[in-house]
Amino acid sequence: MPDPHATDTTQYLTSFIGGQVFAVSLHSIRDVIEMIPLTPVPLAPDDVAGIVNLRGRLVTTIRLDRLLGIPVSDDQTPRLAIVFEQDGALYSLLVHGVGDVLTLNHALLHPLPATLDQRWAQLSTGLFRLDKSVLLVLDINRIYDTLTKVCHDHFSDC
């Protein structure tokens, strides 16, 4: 049984996508911005919504709902973007909203269930059981690696 009194904690930002709640480690996040106009990228994979200019830097914008396979209706357009930096480049994850910052104990992080959708499992490190829900922890490094692979596979025929 995990020790709920251990002091090894991390802060997580909760976010919402199509009715699902996820968490991202706060130390991975560079910024949270309101959606600004996107410029489409020709021939980009479906997971890439486009690019935006954020204070003079180009940010590749990722449709997290598509990457996770979460169906959303046309009227559920993402309103916010969670910005992170990886290998010197900026990326953002489109989400429908953000919630609280939670400080959670690592000892309470549970492994992913074997029945979890494989797309979600590839992008996650574990889950926390909250009072009335389960909070899936997304891993920015895994998202970046998956996006890199998707882009590589998408352009390998060119």
PDB file of C-alpha atoms in Angstrom:
ATOM      1  CA  MET A   1       0.000   0.000   0.000  1.00  0.00           C
ATOM      2  CA  PRO A   2       1.467   3.407  -0.944  1.00  0.00           C
ATOM      3  CA  ASP A   3       2.408   5.691   1.904  1.00  0.00           C
ATOM      4  CA  PRO A   4       0.139   8.764   1.596  1.00  0.00           C
ATOM      5  CA  HIS A   5       2.393  10.665   4.039  1.00  0.00           C
ATOM      6  CA  ALA A   6       5.565  10.483   1.920  1.00  0.00           C
ATOM      7  CA  THR A   7       6.874  13.930   0.969  1.00  0.00           C
ATOM      8  CA  ASP A   8       7.753  13.228  -2.666  1.00  0.00           C
ATOM      9  CA  THR A   9       5.149  15.377  -4.452  1.00  0.00           C
ATOM     10  CA  THR A  10       4.645  16.968  -7.854  1.00  0.00           C
ATOM     11  CA  GLN A  11       2.312  19.728  -8.953  1.00  0.00           C
ATOM     12  CA  TYR A  12       0.007  18.918 -11.850  1.00  0.00           C
ATOM     13  CA  LEU A  13      -2.181  21.129 -14.005  1.00  0.00           C
ATOM     14  CA  THR A  14      -5.523  19.527 -14.761  1.00  0.00           C
ATOM     15  CA  SER A  15      -6.952  19.942 -18.243  1.00  0.00           C
ATOM     16  CA  PHE A  16     -10.101  18.910 -20.064  1.00  0.00           C
ATOM     17  CA  ILE A  17     -10.534  17.383 -23.484  1.00  0.00           C
ATOM     18  CA  GLY A  18     -13.956  16.268 -24.688  1.00  0.00           C
ATOM     19  CA  GLY A  19     -15.216  15.668 -21.152  1.00  0.00           C
ATOM     20  CA  GLN A  20     -12.090  13.772 -20.055  1.00  0.00           C
ATOM     21  CA  VAL A  21      -9.817  15.124 -17.321  1.00  0.00           C
ATOM     22  CA  PHE A  22      -6.045  14.780 -17.615  1.00  0.00           C
ATOM     23  CA  ALA A  23      -3.035  16.090 -15.719  1.00  0.00           C
ATOM     24  CA  VAL A  24       0.335  17.370 -16.904  1.00  0.00           C
ATOM     25  CA  SER A  25       3.283  17.952 -14.598  1.00  0.00           C
ATOM     26  CA  LEU A  26       3.560  21.664 -13.960  1.00  0.00           C
ATOM     27  CA  HIS A  27       7.357  21.589 -14.380  1.00  0.00           C
ATOM     28  CA  SER A  28       6.843  20.493 -18.023  1.00  0.00           C
ATOM     29  CA  ILE A  29       4.635  23.477 -18.840  1.00  0.00           C
ATOM     30  CA  ARG A  30       6.094  26.706 -20.131  1.00  0.00           C
ATOM     31  CA  ASP A  31       2.835  28.636 -20.594  1.00  0.00           C
ATOM     32  CA  VAL A  32      -0.931  28.344 -20.976  1.00  0.00           C
ATOM     33  CA  ILE A  33      -2.389  30.606 -23.644  1.00  0.00           C
ATOM     34  CA  GLU A  34      -5.783  31.388 -25.101  1.00  0.00           C
ATOM     35  CA  MET A  35      -6.239  30.061 -28.593  1.00  0.00           C
ATOM     36  CA  ILE A  36      -4.815  32.387 -31.216  1.00  0.00           C
ATOM     37  CA  PRO A  37      -5.262  32.023 -34.982  1.00  0.00           C
ATOM     38  CA  LEU A  38      -3.512  28.983 -36.393  1.00  0.00           C
ATOM     39  CA  THR A  39      -1.633  28.770 -39.655  1.00  0.00           C
ATOM     40  CA  PRO A  40      -2.163  25.348 -41.260  1.00  0.00           C
ATOM     41  CA  VAL A  41       0.904  23.323 -42.157  1.00  0.00           C
ATOM     42  CA  PRO A  42       0.592  21.765 -45.626  1.00  0.00           C
ATOM     43  CA  LEU A  43       0.790  17.968 -45.654  1.00  0.00           C
ATOM     44  CA  ALA A  44       1.030  17.780 -41.839  1.00  0.00           C
ATOM     45  CA  PRO A  45      -0.460  14.769 -40.044  1.00  0.00           C
ATOM     46  CA  ASP A  46      -4.009  15.170 -38.681  1.00  0.00           C
ATOM     47  CA  ASP A  47      -2.638  15.452 -35.137  1.00  0.00           C
ATOM     48  CA  VAL A  48      -0.931  18.747 -36.035  1.00  0.00           C
ATOM     49  CA  ALA A  49      -3.480  21.578 -36.038  1.00  0.00           C
ATOM     50  CA  GLY A  50      -0.986  24.124 -37.351  1.00  0.00           C
ATOM     51  CA  ILE A  51       1.519  26.644 -36.050  1.00  0.00           C
ATOM     52  CA  VAL A  52       1.157  29.878 -34.110  1.00  0.00           C
ATOM     53  CA  ASN A  53       3.503  32.761 -33.478  1.00  0.00           C
ATOM     54  CA  LEU A  54       4.063  33.184 -29.754  1.00  0.00           C
ATOM     55  CA  ARG A  55       6.196  36.205 -28.928  1.00  0.00           C
ATOM     56  CA  GLY A  56       8.248  35.756 -32.090  1.00  0.00           C
ATOM     57  CA  ARG A  57       8.655  31.976 -31.857  1.00  0.00           C
ATOM     58  CA  LEU A  58       6.817  29.408 -33.932  1.00  0.00           C
ATOM     59  CA  VAL A  59       4.834  26.897 -31.908  1.00  0.00           C
ATOM     60  CA  THR A  60       3.698  23.587 -33.408  1.00  0.00           C
ATOM     61  CA  THR A  61       0.145  23.070 -32.169  1.00  0.00           C
ATOM     62  CA  ILE A  62      -1.051  19.535 -31.483  1.00  0.00           C
ATOM     63  CA  ARG A  63      -4.674  18.354 -31.446  1.00  0.00           C
ATOM     64  CA  LEU A  64      -4.544  16.295 -28.271  1.00  0.00           C
ATOM     65  CA  ASP A  65      -8.108  15.058 -28.847  1.00  0.00           C
ATOM     66  CA  ARG A  66      -7.018  13.494 -32.149  1.00  0.00           C
ATOM     67  CA  LEU A  67      -3.775  12.130 -30.724  1.00  0.00           C
ATOM     68  CA  LEU A  68      -5.779  10.401 -27.958  1.00  0.00           C
ATOM     69  CA  GLY A  69      -8.658   9.418 -30.243  1.00  0.00           C
ATOM     70  CA  ILE A  70     -11.247  11.368 -28.241  1.00  0.00           C
ATOM     71  CA  PRO A  71     -14.288  12.190 -30.359  1.00  0.00           C
ATOM     72  CA  VAL A  72     -15.398  15.805 -30.041  1.00  0.00           C
ATOM     73  CA  SER A  73     -18.176  17.624 -31.857  1.00  0.00           C
ATOM     74  CA  ASP A  74     -17.515  20.563 -34.145  1.00  0.00           C
ATOM     75  CA  ASP A  75     -18.867  22.969 -31.528  1.00  0.00           C
ATOM     76  CA  GLN A  76     -16.257  21.765 -29.009  1.00  0.00           C
ATOM     77  CA  THR A  77     -13.332  23.734 -30.356  1.00  0.00           C
ATOM     78  CA  PRO A  78     -10.300  23.861 -28.082  1.00  0.00           C
ATOM     79  CA  ARG A  79      -9.992  27.230 -26.353  1.00  0.00           C
ATOM     80  CA  LEU A  80      -6.613  26.949 -24.659  1.00  0.00           C
ATOM     81  CA  ALA A  81      -3.143  25.669 -25.457  1.00  0.00           C
ATOM     82  CA  ILE A  82      -0.638  24.230 -22.991  1.00  0.00           C
ATOM     83  CA  VAL A  83       2.827  25.231 -24.232  1.00  0.00           C
ATOM     84  CA  PHE A  84       5.944  23.151 -23.607  1.00  0.00           C
ATOM     85  CA  GLU A  85       9.488  23.150 -24.916  1.00  0.00           C
ATOM     86  CA  GLN A  86      11.270  20.079 -26.219  1.00  0.00           C
ATOM     87  CA  ASP A  87      14.679  19.942 -27.904  1.00  0.00           C
ATOM     88  CA  GLY A  88      14.724  23.730 -28.265  1.00  0.00           C
ATOM     89  CA  ALA A  89      11.369  23.947 -30.058  1.00  0.00           C
ATOM     90  CA  LEU A  90       7.992  25.041 -28.711  1.00  0.00           C
ATOM     91  CA  TYR A  91       4.866  22.880 -28.935  1.00  0.00           C
ATOM     92  CA  SER A  92       1.372  23.328 -27.609  1.00  0.00           C
ATOM     93  CA  LEU A  93      -1.420  20.925 -26.743  1.00  0.00           C
ATOM     94  CA  LEU A  94      -4.917  22.141 -27.587  1.00  0.00           C
ATOM     95  CA  VAL A  95      -7.361  21.577 -24.730  1.00  0.00           C
ATOM     96  CA  HIS A  96     -10.917  22.648 -24.008  1.00  0.00           C
ATOM     97  CA  GLY A  97     -10.038  24.042 -20.602  1.00  0.00           C
ATOM     98  CA  VAL A  98      -7.717  23.896 -17.632  1.00  0.00           C
ATOM     99  CA  GLY A  99      -8.601  23.356 -14.009  1.00  0.00           C
ATOM    100  CA  ASP A 100      -6.764  23.419 -10.743  1.00  0.00           C
ATOM    101  CA  VAL A 101      -3.123  22.884  -9.954  1.00  0.00           C
ATOM    102  CA  LEU A 102      -2.973  19.834  -7.693  1.00  0.00           C
ATOM    103  CA  THR A 103      -0.037  18.834  -5.520  1.00  0.00           C
ATOM    104  CA  LEU A 104      -0.049  15.044  -5.534  1.00  0.00           C
ATOM    105  CA  ASN A 105       2.107  12.505  -3.791  1.00  0.00           C
ATOM    106  CA  HIS A 106       4.111  10.129  -6.027  1.00  0.00           C
ATOM    107  CA  ALA A 107       3.341   7.279  -3.646  1.00  0.00           C
ATOM    108  CA  LEU A 108      -0.322   7.556  -4.666  1.00  0.00           C
ATOM    109  CA  LEU A 109       0.390   7.258  -8.406  1.00  0.00           C
ATOM    110  CA  HIS A 110      -1.071   3.975  -9.625  1.00  0.00           C
ATOM    111  CA  PRO A 111       0.130   2.019 -12.653  1.00  0.00           C
ATOM    112  CA  LEU A 112      -2.002   2.125 -15.778  1.00  0.00           C
ATOM    113  CA  PRO A 113      -4.655  -0.599 -16.025  1.00  0.00           C
ATOM    114  CA  ALA A 114      -4.130  -3.197 -18.740  1.00  0.00           C
ATOM    115  CA  THR A 115      -7.566  -2.333 -20.166  1.00  0.00           C
ATOM    116  CA  LEU A 116      -6.662   1.303 -20.889  1.00  0.00           C
ATOM    117  CA  ASP A 117      -6.811   2.317 -24.558  1.00  0.00           C
ATOM    118  CA  GLN A 118      -3.320   1.848 -26.021  1.00  0.00           C
ATOM    119  CA  ARG A 119      -3.180   5.428 -27.365  1.00  0.00           C
ATOM    120  CA  TRP A 120      -3.772   6.717 -23.847  1.00  0.00           C
ATOM    121  CA  ALA A 121      -1.342   4.230 -22.297  1.00  0.00           C
ATOM    122  CA  GLN A 122       1.445   5.256 -24.701  1.00  0.00           C
ATOM    123  CA  LEU A 123       1.106   8.892 -23.619  1.00  0.00           C
ATOM    124  CA  SER A 124       0.620   8.382 -19.876  1.00  0.00           C
ATOM    125  CA  THR A 125       2.705   7.509 -16.844  1.00  0.00           C
ATOM    126  CA  GLY A 126      -0.001   6.492 -14.399  1.00  0.00           C
ATOM    127  CA  LEU A 127      -3.147   7.653 -12.684  1.00  0.00           C
ATOM    128  CA  PHE A 128      -4.294   9.101  -9.414  1.00  0.00           C
ATOM    129  CA  ARG A 129      -7.533   8.138  -7.729  1.00  0.00           C
ATOM    130  CA  LEU A 130      -9.289  11.264  -6.567  1.00  0.00           C
ATOM    131  CA  ASP A 131     -12.407  11.489  -4.425  1.00  0.00           C
ATOM    132  CA  LYS A 132     -14.894  11.059  -7.260  1.00  0.00           C
ATOM    133  CA  SER A 133     -12.757  10.432 -10.326  1.00  0.00           C
ATOM    134  CA  VAL A 134      -9.540   9.128 -11.799  1.00  0.00           C
ATOM    135  CA  LEU A 135      -6.876  11.539 -13.038  1.00  0.00           C
ATOM    136  CA  LEU A 136      -4.709  10.257 -15.894  1.00  0.00           C
ATOM    137  CA  VAL A 137      -1.203  11.752 -15.949  1.00  0.00           C
ATOM    138  CA  LEU A 138       0.019  12.639 -19.440  1.00  0.00           C
ATOM    139  CA  ASP A 139       3.757  12.596 -20.081  1.00  0.00           C
ATOM    140  CA  ILE A 140       5.081  15.438 -22.262  1.00  0.00           C
ATOM    141  CA  ASN A 141       8.128  13.371 -23.304  1.00  0.00           C
ATOM    142  CA  ARG A 142       5.923  10.510 -24.483  1.00  0.00           C
ATOM    143  CA  ILE A 143       3.639  12.918 -26.351  1.00  0.00           C
ATOM    144  CA  TYR A 144       6.665  14.456 -28.071  1.00  0.00           C
ATOM    145  CA  ASP A 145       8.094  11.035 -28.959  1.00  0.00           C
ATOM    146  CA  THR A 146       4.734   9.907 -30.378  1.00  0.00           C
ATOM    147  CA  LEU A 147       4.354  13.109 -32.374  1.00  0.00           C
ATOM    148  CA  THR A 148       7.892  12.748 -33.732  1.00  0.00           C
ATOM    149  CA  LYS A 149       7.128   9.171 -34.799  1.00  0.00           C
ATOM    150  CA  VAL A 150       3.794  10.166 -36.387  1.00  0.00           C
ATOM    151  CA  CYS A 151       5.484  12.973 -38.337  1.00  0.00           C
ATOM    152  CA  HIS A 152       8.361  10.701 -39.392  1.00  0.00           C
ATOM    153  CA  ASP A 153       5.947   7.980 -40.563  1.00  0.00           C
ATOM    154  CA  HIS A 154       3.752  10.554 -42.307  1.00  0.00           C
ATOM    155  CA  PHE A 155       6.617  12.043 -44.306  1.00  0.00           C
ATOM    156  CA  SER A 156       8.593   8.838 -44.916  1.00  0.00           C
ATOM    157  CA  ASP A 157       6.852   8.347 -48.284  1.00  0.00           C
ATOM    158  CA  CYS A 158       7.939  11.786 -49.543  1.00  0.00           C
TER     159      CYS A 158
END
